[in-house]
Amino acid sequence: MMMKGAMSGNMGAVSEPSDDGKMLNLNVKIDKTQCYARNESAQYPMSNLFIGDTRLGCKSDADDQLILHVAFQEFVKVREIKLDEFNRGLHPDLHPSVVKIYVNRSNMGFEDADDIDPTQIINLTAADLKEDAKPISLKFVKFQRVRSITLFVEDSMGGDVSALGGLKFFGRPVATTNMADFKKQEG
């Protein structure tokens, strides 16, 4: 009888996360060198979204539209996303109201956001962005093999710019084969 994750003969072992039903914070899997933002304020860049202080956050610059491209180090399955309000909600008009999500799209610009159908559209309320609010569930079947996610903040809740205080992704890494585990065949 074969144990889970074990392989017989000279096959490599499959690196598979234990399936305990718990989701992981996928922010540790983000490849920050491949992330970018379009129309971000120089004073409030995208990198602030991942440090845990909503007072810093990320703001759009010229208008309320903002593109955030998040790349992962490996393929992941994303089940939920958590968007936090900027600066503890002191400026509710800056909260995003409509966020379009695109999977595995590189180098997206604002023109592309109009031409390409999003993977999912999220209509947000102020309550969705509260620090103690539950993460937003995604259409899990459409987020099974994700290498990057692009968020297009289409509109704010009335402000001239949009702002987010934090961004987290929850899910699991996709099981992969570790090529180092393959053994050289003798004979």
Coordinates of C-alpha atoms in Angstrom, one line a residue:
M1 CA 0.0 0.0 0.0
M2 CA 1.4 3.4 -1.0
M3 CA 1.4 6.3 1.5
K4 CA 0.0 9.7 0.4
G5 CA 2.7 11.7 -1.3
A6 CA 5.0 8.7 -1.7
M7 CA 5.9 7.3 -5.1
S8 CA 7.3 3.9 -5.9
G9 CA 10.4 3.1 -8.0
N10 CA 12.5 5.9 -9.4
M11 CA 9.7 8.4 -9.7
G12 CA 10.0 11.8 -8.0
A13 CA 8.0 12.7 -4.9
V14 CA 5.1 15.1 -5.4
S15 CA 5.4 18.1 -3.2
E16 CA 1.9 18.6 -2.0
P17 CA 0.7 20.8 0.8
S18 CA -1.1 18.9 3.6
D19 CA -4.8 19.1 2.9
D20 CA -6.1 20.1 6.3
G21 CA -8.8 22.3 4.8
K22 CA -7.2 25.5 6.1
M23 CA -6.3 28.2 3.7
L24 CA -2.9 29.9 3.8
N25 CA -2.1 33.6 3.6
L26 CA -0.6 33.6 0.1
N27 CA 1.1 37.0 0.6
V28 CA 4.3 35.0 1.5
K29 CA 4.2 33.6 -2.1
I30 CA 4.1 37.1 -3.7
D31 CA 7.0 37.8 -6.1
K32 CA 7.4 41.5 -5.3
T33 CA 9.9 42.1 -8.1
Q34 CA 7.2 41.2 -10.6
C35 CA 4.4 43.4 -9.1
Y36 CA 3.5 46.8 -10.4
A37 CA 0.8 49.5 -10.2
R38 CA -0.6 51.9 -12.8
N39 CA -1.7 55.4 -11.7
E40 CA -0.3 55.0 -8.1
S41 CA 0.6 58.0 -6.0
A42 CA 4.4 58.3 -5.4
Q43 CA 3.6 59.0 -1.7
Y44 CA 1.4 55.9 -1.3
P45 CA 2.8 53.1 -3.5
M46 CA 1.5 49.6 -3.9
S47 CA 4.3 48.1 -1.7
N48 CA 2.6 49.7 1.3
L49 CA -0.4 47.3 0.9
F50 CA 1.7 44.4 2.2
I51 CA 3.3 45.9 5.3
G52 CA 0.3 45.8 7.6
D53 CA -0.3 49.5 8.4
T54 CA -3.5 50.8 6.8
R55 CA -2.4 54.4 7.5
L56 CA 0.2 54.1 4.7
G57 CA -1.7 52.0 2.1
C58 CA -1.9 52.7 -1.7
K59 CA -3.6 55.6 -3.4
S60 CA -4.3 56.3 -7.0
D61 CA -2.8 59.5 -8.4
A62 CA -4.6 61.3 -11.3
D63 CA -8.1 60.0 -10.8
D64 CA -9.9 57.2 -9.0
Q65 CA -8.8 54.4 -11.3
L66 CA -6.0 52.1 -10.2
I67 CA -4.4 48.9 -11.5
L68 CA -2.5 46.6 -9.1
H69 CA -0.7 43.6 -10.6
V70 CA 0.3 40.9 -8.1
A71 CA 2.6 38.1 -9.2
F72 CA 3.2 34.9 -7.3
Q73 CA 6.4 32.9 -7.0
E74 CA 4.5 29.7 -8.0
F75 CA 1.1 28.7 -9.2
V76 CA -1.5 29.0 -6.4
K77 CA -5.2 28.4 -5.9
V78 CA -6.9 31.5 -4.6
R79 CA -10.1 31.2 -2.7
E80 CA -10.5 34.6 -1.0
I81 CA -9.3 38.1 -1.1
K82 CA -9.2 40.7 1.7
L83 CA -9.2 44.4 0.9
D84 CA -8.7 46.7 3.8
E85 CA -9.9 50.3 4.1
F86 CA -7.3 53.1 3.9
N87 CA -6.3 54.9 7.1
R88 CA -8.8 53.1 9.3
G89 CA -11.7 54.3 7.2
L90 CA -11.2 58.0 8.0
H91 CA -11.9 58.9 4.3
P92 CA -14.8 56.6 3.2
D93 CA -15.2 58.4 -0.1
L94 CA -11.8 57.0 -1.1
H95 CA -12.8 53.4 -0.7
P96 CA -13.0 51.4 -4.0
S97 CA -16.5 50.5 -5.0
V98 CA -15.9 48.4 -8.0
V99 CA -12.9 46.1 -8.4
K100 CA -12.4 43.9 -11.5
I101 CA -10.1 41.0 -11.1
Y102 CA -8.1 39.4 -14.0
V103 CA -6.2 36.1 -13.7
N104 CA -2.8 35.5 -15.4
R105 CA -2.8 38.8 -17.4
S106 CA 0.5 40.5 -17.8
N107 CA 1.2 44.2 -18.6
M108 CA -2.4 45.3 -18.4
G109 CA -3.2 48.9 -19.0
F110 CA -6.4 50.9 -18.6
E111 CA -7.3 50.3 -22.2
D112 CA -7.0 46.5 -21.7
A113 CA -9.3 46.7 -18.7
D114 CA -12.1 48.0 -21.0
D115 CA -11.4 45.4 -23.7
I116 CA -10.9 42.2 -21.7
D117 CA -13.6 40.4 -19.7
P118 CA -12.7 40.2 -16.1
T119 CA -12.5 36.9 -14.3
Q120 CA -14.7 38.3 -11.5
I121 CA -16.2 41.7 -10.6
I122 CA -16.5 42.7 -6.9
N123 CA -18.9 45.4 -5.8
L124 CA -17.7 46.6 -2.5
T125 CA -19.4 48.3 0.5
A126 CA -17.7 50.1 3.3
A127 CA -18.4 47.1 5.6
D128 CA -16.5 44.8 3.2
L129 CA -13.4 46.9 3.8
K130 CA -13.4 47.0 7.6
E131 CA -10.4 45.4 9.3
D132 CA -12.6 42.8 11.1
A133 CA -14.7 42.0 7.9
K134 CA -14.4 38.5 6.5
P135 CA -12.4 38.0 3.3
I136 CA -14.4 38.1 0.1
S137 CA -14.9 34.6 -1.5
L138 CA -13.9 34.3 -5.1
K139 CA -15.3 32.0 -7.8
F140 CA -12.9 29.2 -6.8
V141 CA -13.1 27.3 -10.1
K142 CA -11.8 30.3 -11.9
F143 CA -8.8 30.7 -9.6
Q144 CA -7.3 27.2 -9.6
R145 CA -4.0 27.9 -11.4
V146 CA -3.0 31.5 -10.7
R147 CA 0.4 32.9 -11.4
S148 CA -0.7 36.5 -11.2
I149 CA -3.8 38.6 -10.3
T150 CA -4.5 42.0 -11.7
L151 CA -7.0 44.2 -9.8
F152 CA -8.6 47.1 -11.6
V153 CA -10.1 49.6 -9.2
E154 CA -12.7 51.1 -11.6
D155 CA -14.4 53.5 -9.2
S156 CA -14.3 54.9 -5.7
M157 CA -17.2 55.7 -3.4
G158 CA -17.2 59.3 -4.5
G159 CA -13.7 60.5 -4.0
D160 CA -11.4 62.0 -6.6
V161 CA -8.9 59.2 -6.0
S162 CA -9.1 55.6 -4.6
A163 CA -7.2 54.2 -1.7
L164 CA -6.7 50.8 -0.1
G165 CA -5.1 50.1 3.3
G166 CA -4.1 46.5 2.8
L167 CA -4.4 43.5 0.4
K168 CA -4.3 39.8 1.2
F169 CA -4.9 36.6 -0.7
F170 CA -5.9 33.3 0.8
G171 CA -5.7 29.9 -0.7
R172 CA -3.2 27.1 -1.3
P173 CA -0.1 26.4 -3.4
V174 CA -0.7 24.1 -6.4
A175 CA 0.9 20.7 -5.9
T176 CA 4.1 20.5 -8.0
T177 CA 6.7 17.9 -8.8
N178 CA 10.1 18.5 -7.2
M179 CA 12.6 17.5 -10.0
A180 CA 15.4 17.2 -7.4
D181 CA 13.6 14.2 -6.0
F182 CA 14.0 12.2 -9.2
K183 CA 16.6 9.5 -8.9
K184 CA 19.1 8.6 -11.6
Q185 CA 18.2 5.3 -13.2
E186 CA 21.0 2.7 -13.0
G187 CA 21.7 0.3 -15.9

